[in-house]
Coordinates of C-alpha atoms in Angstrom, one line a residue:
Chain A
M1 CA 0.0 -0.2 -0.1
K2 CA 1.6 3.6 -1.1
K3 CA 1.1 6.6 0.8
I4 CA 0.6 9.4 -0.9
L5 CA 0.1 13.2 0.1
L6 CA -0.7 16.1 -1.9
Y7 CA -0.8 19.7 -1.1
L8 CA -3.5 21.6 -2.5
D9 CA -3.3 25.1 -3.5
G10 CA -5.7 25.6 -6.2
K11 CA -9.3 25.4 -7.5
P12 CA -10.4 22.3 -5.5
Q13 CA -12.0 20.7 -8.4
D14 CA -8.3 20.5 -10.5
L15 CA -7.5 16.8 -10.5
S16 CA -3.9 16.9 -12.3
L17 CA -2.1 15.9 -8.7
I18 CA -4.2 12.8 -8.8
G19 CA -3.8 12.3 -12.5
A20 CA 0.3 12.1 -11.8
C21 CA -0.2 10.2 -8.8
Q22 CA -2.8 7.4 -11.0
R23 CA 0.3 7.6 -14.0
M24 CA 2.8 6.9 -11.1
V25 CA 1.0 3.6 -8.6
K26 CA -0.4 1.7 -12.0
D27 CA -2.1 -0.9 -10.7
Q28 CA -1.1 -1.0 -6.8
E29 CA -2.9 0.3 -3.6
F30 CA -2.4 3.9 -2.5
V31 CA -4.0 6.2 0.3
I32 CA -4.2 9.5 -0.6
T33 CA -4.3 12.6 1.8
A34 CA -4.7 15.4 0.5
I35 CA -3.1 18.8 3.3
G36 CA -3.7 22.8 2.7
Y37 CA -6.0 26.0 3.6
K38 CA -10.1 24.9 3.9
E39 CA -10.9 27.2 0.5
H40 CA -8.4 24.7 -1.5
L41 CA -9.8 21.2 -0.2
P42 CA -12.8 19.7 -0.9
I43 CA -15.8 19.3 1.2
G44 CA -17.7 16.4 2.3
D45 CA -16.4 13.0 -0.4
S46 CA -14.0 13.6 -2.5
V47 CA -11.4 11.6 -4.3
Y48 CA -9.1 11.4 -1.5
D49 CA -8.9 9.2 1.5
E50 CA -8.2 11.6 4.1
V51 CA -8.5 15.3 4.1
L52 CA -6.2 17.6 6.8
V53 CA -6.8 21.0 7.0
I54 CA -4.2 24.0 8.2
D55 CA -5.5 26.3 10.8
E56 CA -4.1 30.2 9.3
Q57 CA -4.4 31.2 13.1
D58 CA -1.3 28.7 13.4
V59 CA 0.6 28.9 10.2
M60 CA -0.2 31.9 7.3
P61 CA -0.5 31.0 4.1
Y62 CA 3.5 31.9 2.7
D63 CA 4.9 31.5 6.1
T64 CA 6.7 29.0 3.9
L65 CA 9.9 28.2 6.7
N66 CA 6.8 27.3 9.2
L67 CA 4.8 24.8 6.6
T68 CA 8.0 23.1 5.9
Q69 CA 8.4 22.1 9.5
L70 CA 4.5 21.0 10.2
L71 CA 4.8 18.8 6.7
M72 CA 8.1 17.9 8.2
D73 CA 6.6 16.7 11.0
L74 CA 3.8 15.2 9.2
H75 CA 6.2 13.4 7.1
L76 CA 8.0 11.8 9.8
Q77 CA 4.6 10.8 12.1
H78 CA 3.4 8.6 8.4
T79 CA 6.2 8.5 6.3
Y80 CA 5.2 9.2 2.5
D81 CA 6.2 7.4 -0.3
S82 CA 5.5 10.7 -2.5
I83 CA 4.9 13.9 -1.8
L84 CA 3.3 15.8 -4.4
F85 CA 2.9 19.8 -4.9
P86 CA 0.8 22.1 -7.5
A87 CA 2.9 24.2 -9.4
T88 CA 1.7 27.4 -8.1
P89 CA 3.4 30.2 -7.1
L90 CA 3.1 29.0 -3.0
G91 CA 4.1 25.3 -4.0
R92 CA 7.1 26.3 -6.1
I93 CA 8.6 28.0 -3.0
L94 CA 7.3 25.9 -0.8
A95 CA 8.5 22.0 -2.2
P96 CA 12.3 22.8 -2.7
R97 CA 12.2 24.0 1.0
L98 CA 10.4 20.7 2.3
A99 CA 13.2 18.5 -0.3
I100 CA 15.8 20.0 1.1
A101 CA 14.1 19.4 4.8
L102 CA 14.3 16.1 3.9
H103 CA 17.2 15.8 2.0
V104 CA 15.5 14.5 -0.9
G105 CA 15.3 15.3 -4.5
L106 CA 12.8 17.4 -5.9
V107 CA 11.5 17.8 -9.8
A108 CA 9.6 20.5 -10.6
D109 CA 6.9 21.3 -13.3
V110 CA 7.0 16.9 -14.6
T111 CA 4.6 16.6 -17.3
D112 CA 5.0 12.8 -17.7
I113 CA 5.7 10.5 -16.0
H114 CA 6.9 6.6 -17.1
L115 CA 7.0 3.1 -14.8
N116 CA 10.9 1.6 -16.1
H117 CA 10.6 -1.5 -13.3
G118 CA 9.0 -0.1 -11.1
I119 CA 11.4 2.9 -11.3
I120 CA 9.2 6.4 -11.9
E121 CA 10.7 8.2 -14.0
M122 CA 9.5 12.1 -14.6
I123 CA 9.9 14.2 -17.7
R124 CA 9.8 18.1 -17.5
P125 CA 10.5 20.7 -19.9
A126 CA 13.8 23.7 -19.7
Y127 CA 15.0 25.8 -22.0
S128 CA 11.8 27.2 -22.2
G129 CA 10.5 24.2 -23.5
K130 CA 12.3 24.0 -26.3
L131 CA 14.3 20.5 -25.1
M132 CA 12.6 17.8 -22.2
A133 CA 14.6 16.1 -19.8
Q134 CA 14.0 12.6 -18.0
I135 CA 14.3 12.7 -15.0
E136 CA 14.8 9.9 -11.8
T137 CA 15.1 10.3 -8.1
L138 CA 18.5 8.7 -6.1
G139 CA 18.2 7.6 -2.5
K140 CA 16.3 7.4 0.0
G141 CA 13.2 9.4 0.8
P142 CA 9.8 10.4 -0.6
L143 CA 9.5 10.9 -4.3
M144 CA 8.9 14.1 -4.5
M145 CA 7.9 16.1 -7.4
T146 CA 5.5 19.7 -8.5
V147 CA 3.0 19.3 -11.3
R148 CA 1.6 22.7 -13.5
P149 CA -2.3 22.7 -12.5
G150 CA -4.1 21.0 -15.8
V151 CA -1.5 19.0 -16.9
F152 CA -2.3 15.3 -16.0
N153 CA -6.1 14.5 -16.9
A154 CA -7.2 11.7 -14.5
D155 CA -9.1 8.8 -14.9
P156 CA -12.2 8.7 -13.6
V157 CA -12.3 7.7 -10.1
S158 CA -15.6 7.3 -7.8
L159 CA -15.5 9.7 -4.9
K160 CA -15.3 8.2 -1.5
P161 CA -16.4 9.0 2.0
T162 CA -13.5 11.2 3.2
L163 CA -12.1 11.6 6.3
T164 CA -11.7 15.2 7.5
H165 CA -9.2 15.8 10.1
E166 CA -8.4 19.8 11.1
L167 CA -5.5 20.8 12.7
H168 CA -4.6 22.5 15.6
G169 CA -1.9 23.6 17.7
F170 CA 1.4 23.8 15.6
N171 CA 3.7 25.7 17.5
A172 CA 5.0 28.3 14.6
K173 CA 8.3 29.8 15.3
P174 CA 8.0 34.1 14.7
S175 CA 8.6 33.8 11.2
G176 CA 9.1 38.3 10.7
I177 CA 6.5 37.5 7.8
I178 CA 3.0 40.4 7.8
L179 CA 0.7 40.1 4.8
L180 CA -0.8 43.8 4.8
S181 CA -3.2 43.5 2.2
T182 CA -4.4 41.2 -1.4
R183 CA -5.8 43.0 -3.9
Q184 CA -6.9 42.3 -7.6
K185 CA -4.6 43.6 -10.0
T186 CA -6.1 45.9 -12.2
S187 CA -6.3 44.8 -15.9
T188 CA -3.2 46.3 -17.4
E189 CA -4.3 44.4 -21.1
D190 CA -1.4 43.4 -21.9
I191 CA -1.8 41.5 -25.0
R192 CA 1.7 39.8 -24.2
D193 CA -0.4 38.4 -21.1
S194 CA -3.2 37.3 -23.1
K195 CA -4.1 33.0 -23.9
I196 CA -5.9 33.7 -26.9
L197 CA -6.0 36.6 -29.0
I198 CA -8.6 37.8 -31.8
S199 CA -6.0 39.7 -34.2
G200 CA -7.3 41.4 -37.5
G201 CA -5.2 43.1 -40.2
G202 CA -6.2 45.1 -43.6
G203 CA -9.1 42.3 -44.4
V204 CA -11.1 44.1 -41.2
L205 CA -10.0 47.3 -41.1
E206 CA -13.5 48.6 -42.3
H207 CA -15.2 46.6 -39.6
F208 CA -12.4 46.6 -36.8
D209 CA -14.9 46.6 -34.3
H210 CA -16.2 43.4 -34.7
L211 CA -13.1 41.7 -33.3
Q212 CA -14.2 42.5 -29.4
A213 CA -17.4 40.6 -29.8
L214 CA -15.9 37.6 -30.2
A215 CA -12.6 38.3 -27.9
T216 CA -15.1 38.9 -25.0
L217 CA -17.1 35.4 -26.0
L218 CA -13.5 33.6 -25.7
K219 CA -12.1 35.7 -23.1
A220 CA -9.6 36.8 -25.5
Q221 CA -7.9 40.1 -26.0
V222 CA -7.8 42.2 -29.3
S223 CA -4.7 42.4 -31.3
A224 CA -4.1 44.0 -34.5
S225 CA -1.6 43.7 -37.6
R226 CA 0.9 47.1 -38.1
R227 CA -1.6 48.1 -41.3
V228 CA -4.5 48.4 -38.7
V229 CA -2.4 50.5 -36.3
D230 CA -0.8 52.7 -38.7
S231 CA -4.2 53.7 -40.3
G232 CA -4.8 54.6 -36.6
V233 CA -8.1 52.5 -36.0
V234 CA -6.3 51.2 -33.2
P235 CA -3.9 52.3 -31.1
R236 CA 0.3 51.0 -31.2
R237 CA 0.0 49.0 -27.9
I238 CA -1.7 45.9 -29.5
Q239 CA 0.3 45.7 -32.5
V240 CA 2.1 42.2 -33.2
G241 CA 5.0 42.0 -35.0
Q242 CA 8.5 43.2 -35.3
S243 CA 7.6 47.0 -34.7
G244 CA 4.3 45.9 -32.3
K245 CA 4.7 43.2 -29.8
T246 CA 6.3 39.7 -29.9
V247 CA 3.1 37.5 -28.7
S248 CA 3.7 33.4 -27.3
P249 CA -0.8 32.8 -26.6
K250 CA -2.4 29.6 -27.2
L251 CA -4.5 30.3 -29.6
Y252 CA -4.2 33.4 -32.4
I253 CA -6.9 33.7 -34.2
A254 CA -5.5 35.9 -37.2
L255 CA -8.4 37.5 -38.9
G256 CA -8.0 39.4 -42.6
I257 CA -4.0 38.9 -41.6
S258 CA -1.6 37.8 -44.5
G259 CA 1.3 37.1 -42.6
S260 CA 4.1 39.3 -43.7
V261 CA 7.6 38.5 -42.4
Q262 CA 7.2 41.4 -39.8
H263 CA 3.7 40.0 -38.3
I264 CA 5.3 36.6 -38.1
E265 CA 8.2 37.6 -36.6
G266 CA 5.5 38.9 -33.4
L267 CA 4.5 35.2 -33.1
K268 CA 6.6 33.0 -30.9
N269 CA 5.9 29.9 -29.5
V270 CA 2.4 29.9 -30.6
E271 CA 0.3 27.0 -30.1
N272 CA -2.1 27.1 -32.5
I273 CA -3.3 29.6 -35.4
I274 CA -6.8 29.7 -37.0
A275 CA -6.3 31.7 -40.2
V276 CA -9.4 33.2 -42.2
N277 CA -8.7 34.7 -45.1
T278 CA -10.1 35.1 -48.5
N279 CA -6.8 34.0 -49.6
K280 CA -6.2 30.4 -48.2
N281 CA -2.3 30.6 -50.0
A282 CA -1.6 33.9 -48.1
P283 CA 1.5 33.1 -45.8
I284 CA -0.2 33.0 -42.3
C285 CA -2.3 29.9 -43.3
S286 CA 0.9 28.0 -43.8
L287 CA 1.4 28.4 -40.0
A288 CA -2.2 27.5 -39.4
T289 CA -3.4 24.3 -37.8
L290 CA -6.9 25.4 -39.0
V291 CA -7.4 27.9 -42.1
V292 CA -11.1 28.8 -43.0
E293 CA -11.4 30.4 -46.5
G294 CA -13.7 33.0 -46.4
D295 CA -14.9 36.8 -45.7
A296 CA -13.4 37.5 -41.6
I297 CA -16.3 39.5 -40.7
E298 CA -19.0 36.9 -41.8
F299 CA -16.9 34.4 -39.8
I300 CA -17.0 36.6 -36.7
D301 CA -21.0 36.7 -36.9
K302 CA -20.8 33.0 -37.9
L303 CA -19.2 32.0 -35.1
I304 CA -21.0 34.3 -32.2
I305 CA -23.8 32.7 -33.4
K306 CA -22.8 29.1 -33.1
I307 CA -21.0 29.9 -30.1
K308 CA -24.7 31.5 -28.5
Q309 CA -26.8 29.1 -29.9
N310 CA -24.8 26.2 -28.4
S311 CA -24.5 27.7 -25.2
L312 CA -28.6 28.1 -25.0
N313 CA -29.0 24.5 -26.0
F314 CA -26.7 23.7 -23.0
K315 CA -28.9 25.7 -20.7
E316 CA -32.2 23.4 -21.4
E317 CA -30.1 20.6 -21.3
T318 CA -29.1 21.3 -18.2
Q319 CA -32.3 22.6 -16.5
Chain B
M1 CA 23.5 47.3 5.0
K2 CA 24.5 44.4 3.1
I3 CA 22.8 43.0 -0.1
I4 CA 23.6 40.2 -1.4
C5 CA 22.5 39.3 -5.1
L6 CA 22.7 35.8 -6.3
I7 CA 23.0 35.0 -9.9
K8 CA 23.1 33.1 -12.6
F9 CA 24.8 33.3 -16.4
I10 CA 22.8 31.2 -18.5
P11 CA 22.9 30.0 -21.9
D12 CA 20.8 32.5 -24.6
V13 CA 18.1 30.3 -25.0
E14 CA 17.1 32.7 -28.0
D15 CA 20.6 31.6 -29.9
F16 CA 19.6 27.9 -29.0
T17 CA 21.7 25.6 -30.9
Y18 CA 20.9 21.5 -30.7
D19 CA 22.7 18.8 -32.0
Y20 CA 20.1 16.6 -33.1
E21 CA 22.2 13.4 -33.8
R22 CA 24.4 13.3 -30.5
N23 CA 21.1 14.3 -28.9
V24 CA 23.3 17.5 -26.8
L25 CA 23.4 20.6 -26.7
I26 CA 25.9 22.4 -28.7
R27 CA 27.1 24.8 -25.4
E28 CA 30.2 26.2 -26.5
K29 CA 28.4 28.4 -29.6
M30 CA 26.0 29.7 -27.2
N31 CA 25.8 33.0 -25.9
Q32 CA 26.1 33.6 -21.6
I33 CA 23.8 36.1 -20.7
L34 CA 22.8 37.0 -17.0
N35 CA 19.7 35.8 -16.3
P36 CA 17.3 38.5 -16.8
E37 CA 15.4 38.2 -13.5
D38 CA 18.3 38.2 -11.3
A39 CA 19.4 41.5 -13.7
C40 CA 16.7 42.9 -12.1
A41 CA 17.9 41.9 -8.3
V42 CA 21.6 43.7 -9.6
A43 CA 19.4 46.4 -10.4
F44 CA 17.6 46.9 -7.5
A45 CA 20.7 46.5 -5.0
L46 CA 22.7 49.1 -7.3
S47 CA 19.2 51.9 -7.0
V48 CA 19.1 50.8 -3.1
K49 CA 23.1 51.8 -3.0
R50 CA 22.3 55.0 -5.2
Y51 CA 19.6 56.0 -2.2
Y52 CA 21.7 54.4 0.4
P53 CA 25.2 55.2 -0.1
N54 CA 27.1 52.7 2.4
T55 CA 25.0 50.2 0.8
Q56 CA 27.6 47.1 -0.1
I57 CA 26.6 44.9 -3.0
E58 CA 28.3 41.5 -3.2
V59 CA 27.1 39.3 -6.1
I60 CA 27.3 35.6 -5.8
T61 CA 27.4 33.3 -8.5
M62 CA 28.6 29.5 -9.3
G63 CA 29.6 28.4 -13.2
P64 CA 32.1 27.8 -15.4
K65 CA 35.8 30.4 -15.2
N66 CA 34.5 32.1 -18.7
V67 CA 32.0 34.0 -16.7
T68 CA 34.7 36.4 -15.9
P69 CA 34.3 39.1 -18.3
K70 CA 30.2 39.3 -17.4
L71 CA 31.2 39.5 -13.5
E72 CA 33.9 42.8 -14.3
E73 CA 31.2 44.3 -16.0
L74 CA 29.2 44.1 -12.9
L75 CA 31.7 45.7 -10.8
R76 CA 32.4 48.3 -13.1
L77 CA 28.7 49.7 -12.5
D78 CA 29.1 49.9 -8.9
V79 CA 29.3 46.5 -7.5
D80 CA 31.6 46.4 -4.5
H81 CA 32.1 42.7 -4.4
A82 CA 32.4 39.3 -6.9
T83 CA 32.6 35.7 -5.9
L84 CA 32.7 33.1 -8.7
I85 CA 32.3 29.7 -7.2
T86 CA 33.9 27.4 -10.3
D87 CA 35.2 23.9 -9.7
L88 CA 35.2 21.1 -12.4
A89 CA 33.4 18.7 -9.3
F90 CA 30.0 21.3 -9.4
I91 CA 29.2 18.9 -13.0
G92 CA 26.0 18.0 -12.8
S93 CA 24.9 19.0 -9.7
D94 CA 21.1 19.2 -9.3
T95 CA 18.9 22.1 -6.9
Y96 CA 20.0 20.2 -4.1
A97 CA 23.8 20.0 -4.5
T98 CA 23.7 23.4 -6.1
S99 CA 21.7 25.1 -3.4
R100 CA 23.6 23.4 -0.3
V101 CA 27.2 24.9 -1.5
L102 CA 26.1 28.2 -2.0
A103 CA 24.0 28.3 1.5
K104 CA 28.0 27.1 2.6
V105 CA 29.5 30.3 0.7
L106 CA 27.0 32.7 1.2
E107 CA 27.0 32.0 5.4
Q108 CA 30.6 32.8 5.1
H109 CA 29.3 35.9 3.7
K110 CA 27.0 37.1 6.2
S111 CA 24.3 39.7 4.5
D112 CA 21.4 41.4 5.4
L113 CA 19.6 41.0 2.3
I114 CA 19.4 38.5 0.0
L115 CA 18.4 39.0 -3.7
T116 CA 17.7 36.6 -6.4
G117 CA 15.5 36.1 -9.3
T118 CA 12.2 34.0 -9.5
H119 CA 12.9 32.3 -12.4
T120 CA 16.0 31.6 -14.9
L121 CA 15.0 30.9 -18.5
D122 CA 17.5 27.6 -18.6
G123 CA 16.2 25.0 -15.8
D124 CA 13.6 27.4 -14.9
T125 CA 13.1 25.1 -11.6
S126 CA 12.7 27.9 -9.6
H127 CA 14.1 25.5 -6.7
V128 CA 17.7 27.4 -5.4
P129 CA 16.1 30.7 -3.9
A130 CA 13.8 28.4 -1.4
Q131 CA 16.2 25.8 -0.7
I132 CA 18.7 28.5 0.1
A133 CA 16.4 30.0 2.6
Q134 CA 15.9 26.4 4.2
W135 CA 19.5 25.7 4.6
L136 CA 19.9 29.2 6.3
G137 CA 16.9 29.0 7.7
L138 CA 15.4 32.0 6.2
P139 CA 11.8 33.2 5.7
H140 CA 11.6 33.3 1.9
L141 CA 9.4 35.0 -0.8
S142 CA 9.5 35.0 -4.7
N143 CA 7.4 36.6 -7.5
V144 CA 8.5 40.2 -6.1
I145 CA 7.5 42.8 -8.4
S146 CA 8.6 45.7 -6.3
I147 CA 10.0 47.1 -2.8
N148 CA 9.9 50.0 -1.1
M149 CA 12.7 51.8 -1.2
N150 CA 12.2 54.2 2.2
T151 CA 11.8 51.0 4.7
M152 CA 15.2 49.8 3.3
D153 CA 17.1 50.8 6.5
S154 CA 14.1 50.4 8.8
G155 CA 14.8 46.2 9.4
R156 CA 10.6 45.6 8.5
L157 CA 10.7 45.7 4.6
E158 CA 7.6 46.4 2.3
L159 CA 6.9 45.4 -0.9
N160 CA 4.8 43.6 -3.5
V161 CA 4.7 40.4 -4.6
E162 CA 2.2 39.1 -7.3
H163 CA 0.3 36.0 -8.0
D164 CA -1.6 35.5 -10.9
Q165 CA -4.4 38.3 -10.5
E166 CA -3.7 39.3 -6.9
I167 CA -1.0 41.7 -5.4
M168 CA -0.5 41.0 -2.0
S169 CA 1.6 43.6 0.5
F170 CA 3.6 42.1 3.0
A171 CA 6.1 43.5 5.6
L172 CA 9.1 41.4 6.7
K173 CA 11.9 41.5 8.6
L174 CA 15.4 40.9 7.9
P175 CA 17.4 39.1 7.0
A176 CA 15.8 37.0 4.3
V177 CA 15.6 35.9 0.9
L178 CA 13.9 37.5 -1.5
S179 CA 13.0 36.5 -5.2
L180 CA 12.6 39.6 -8.0
Q181 CA 10.1 38.4 -11.0
K182 CA 10.5 40.9 -14.3
E183 CA 7.5 42.4 -13.8
A184 CA 9.8 44.4 -11.6
P185 CA 10.4 47.6 -12.8
Y186 CA 14.4 48.0 -11.8
K187 CA 16.9 47.8 -15.2
L188 CA 21.0 47.2 -15.4
P189 CA 22.3 50.9 -16.5
Y190 CA 25.1 50.9 -19.0
V191 CA 28.8 51.2 -17.6
R192 CA 30.3 54.7 -17.7
Y193 CA 32.5 55.7 -20.6
E194 CA 35.1 56.1 -18.0
D195 CA 35.0 53.2 -16.6
L196 CA 34.8 50.7 -19.4
N197 CA 38.4 49.8 -18.9
K198 CA 38.3 50.3 -15.1
E199 CA 40.7 47.7 -13.1
V200 CA 38.6 45.6 -11.4
S201 CA 40.5 42.0 -10.8
Q202 CA 40.7 43.3 -7.0
R203 CA 37.0 42.8 -6.2
L204 CA 36.2 39.8 -8.2
E205 CA 37.5 36.7 -5.4
S206 CA 37.4 32.4 -7.5
I207 CA 36.5 30.2 -5.0
S208 CA 36.7 26.3 -5.3
C209 CA 35.0 23.8 -4.5
L210 CA 37.9 22.3 -1.9
E211 CA 37.9 26.0 -0.8
C212 CA 34.0 26.2 -0.2
G213 CA 34.4 23.3 2.2
F214 CA 33.0 20.3 0.3
K215 CA 34.8 17.2 -0.6
K216 CA 34.1 15.9 -4.7
E217 CA 32.0 13.8 -4.1
E218 CA 29.7 15.7 -1.6
V219 CA 28.9 18.1 -4.8
G220 CA 28.0 18.1 -8.7
F221 CA 26.5 14.3 -9.8
E222 CA 27.6 12.4 -7.0
G223 CA 26.1 14.9 -4.2
S224 CA 22.6 15.5 -6.5
K225 CA 19.5 13.7 -5.4
T226 CA 18.0 13.5 -8.8
K227 CA 19.8 12.0 -12.0
V228 CA 18.7 13.7 -15.6
I229 CA 18.2 10.3 -17.9
K230 CA 18.4 11.9 -21.1
T231 CA 17.5 15.1 -22.9
F232 CA 15.3 14.8 -25.7
V233 CA 13.4 17.7 -28.5
K234 CA 10.1 17.6 -27.5
T235 CA 8.4 16.5 -31.1
L236 CA 5.5 18.1 -31.8
S237 CA 3.0 15.6 -33.3
K238 CA 1.4 18.6 -35.0
K239 CA -1.9 17.2 -36.7
D240 CA -1.6 18.7 -41.0
K241 CA -3.1 21.4 -41.4
Q242 CA -6.5 21.6 -42.0
E243 CA -9.0 23.7 -44.5
V244 CA -12.4 24.9 -44.7
T245 CA -14.6 26.7 -46.2
L246 CA -17.0 30.0 -44.8
D247 CA -20.4 27.1 -44.3
E248 CA -22.0 25.4 -41.6
A249 CA -20.0 22.1 -41.6
G250 CA -16.7 25.3 -42.0
I251 CA -17.9 27.0 -38.3
Q252 CA -18.8 23.4 -36.8
V253 CA -15.3 22.2 -37.3
V254 CA -13.7 25.6 -35.6
Y255 CA -16.5 25.5 -33.0
D256 CA -15.1 21.8 -32.5
F257 CA -11.9 22.8 -32.1
L258 CA -12.2 25.1 -30.1
K259 CA -14.2 23.4 -27.3
E260 CA -10.7 20.4 -28.1
K261 CA -8.3 23.1 -26.9
G262 CA -10.7 24.2 -24.1
V263 CA -11.7 27.4 -25.4
L264 CA -14.9 26.6 -25.3
S265 CA -16.2 25.6 -22.1

């Protein structure tokens, strides 16, 4: 029976760490203990066998000095086979501390796990994802890794009755860290921060305002080619390209953009491009995963109708 | 006040050359640059020194000897002292072994504040600053975007940390380890023209594994807790390009694509 400890620090419904566990243990039996602060833990039946709730009165999140001690005490009591952290800002500074405290190796941002004759081999990206490294840990002690949220898909698991324990009475040392305030970031609307960009070129110049409706629907930002910026329709701060900004969104929808060399220079590590153009041989189309031949404004209108229809159908089905 | 900036020179990832036949990085061809977020840390320390002239700044790095000219450049920018931890024995050190050596050196070079970057562009594990803080028993915060200069001499530093959509303000007692991130506004200045050839070698110290107080088997591959079995280039499983026209079927393909990619729920 393998004992696994998961530190939860994201949405309770993110099951990436469970997905990682499933790959790690294959057919062996395992018990999973989840630990974290209340807002990140599930309530009632869950995919975990046991849930431990840390008391904010005892240790504040971001007081990693004391949190490390708390987790170390727990490990000394229960001797886990593996300890997994999400690669959240907190997970990323907490996991390395615990690894040092326990004198074990730590592998960051694991994206895949292979079992090789019982040895767990972890794959992680390096050099901005240009290179992948296959890593194993050496020596005694629990196997430790961090996993980015959403990286592993968990196989369906049935919910089980979960034991919940509240941890009280941890004796924290003075840490010297005080949280003064927390505030939401005001949106700077930097196109470089956007995961999805709806980008318009000469082909949509006359009706550029249509792009915003699609962007709102897809929670995306609007960007533009130099031609649109030079014509004065939009400010330069949303220009993609050599004389504008370099962007790396997950999805780039290029509407009526031909794709000059200077524009393509501004696209680095874009995962997917949908190109909509009346000319399917435009340079941008050779980079695209999906090419739609046709008028880009017409495309926007049709796609918006499609999305709205389907979300209506979905609501009716679930009601 | 004494500030130590822990910095790393990394291969320029934009200038990435890979030998696809031998499956190795061609390091000789790579241009070494100061990791951008570490540059931010040095730039902040320099601005503290302009504000509080009695501030002492030291940079410490582990790496090959050929980074010496880069360290000299920093010394020409008003950094007081540079330490290069260099030894062939360190090759293959993982973050456990690396942080152990750095922590030992930091212990010998006492300071009030240790500054680092949050990420490096090469390995990008972000482990080392937190691990050093653990070895030294110090508090640590990462993703720091600004530090209130006026609080620098109060012993209670105020700073802002950015986590996704949130900005948190903290007060922190020194000594501590702080990791800056690239959103911080601190930029390294250029070396002044009259300082371009300034003699700085006296302020540059180079120390070996033994001088750090470690045996060879405690560092490098042997002193590590993880091992890279192999590296490989990600093979893109890019599907062939799909072409559709702007009709009902075409829009359905786009809609399904957006669903598959998680853009639409």
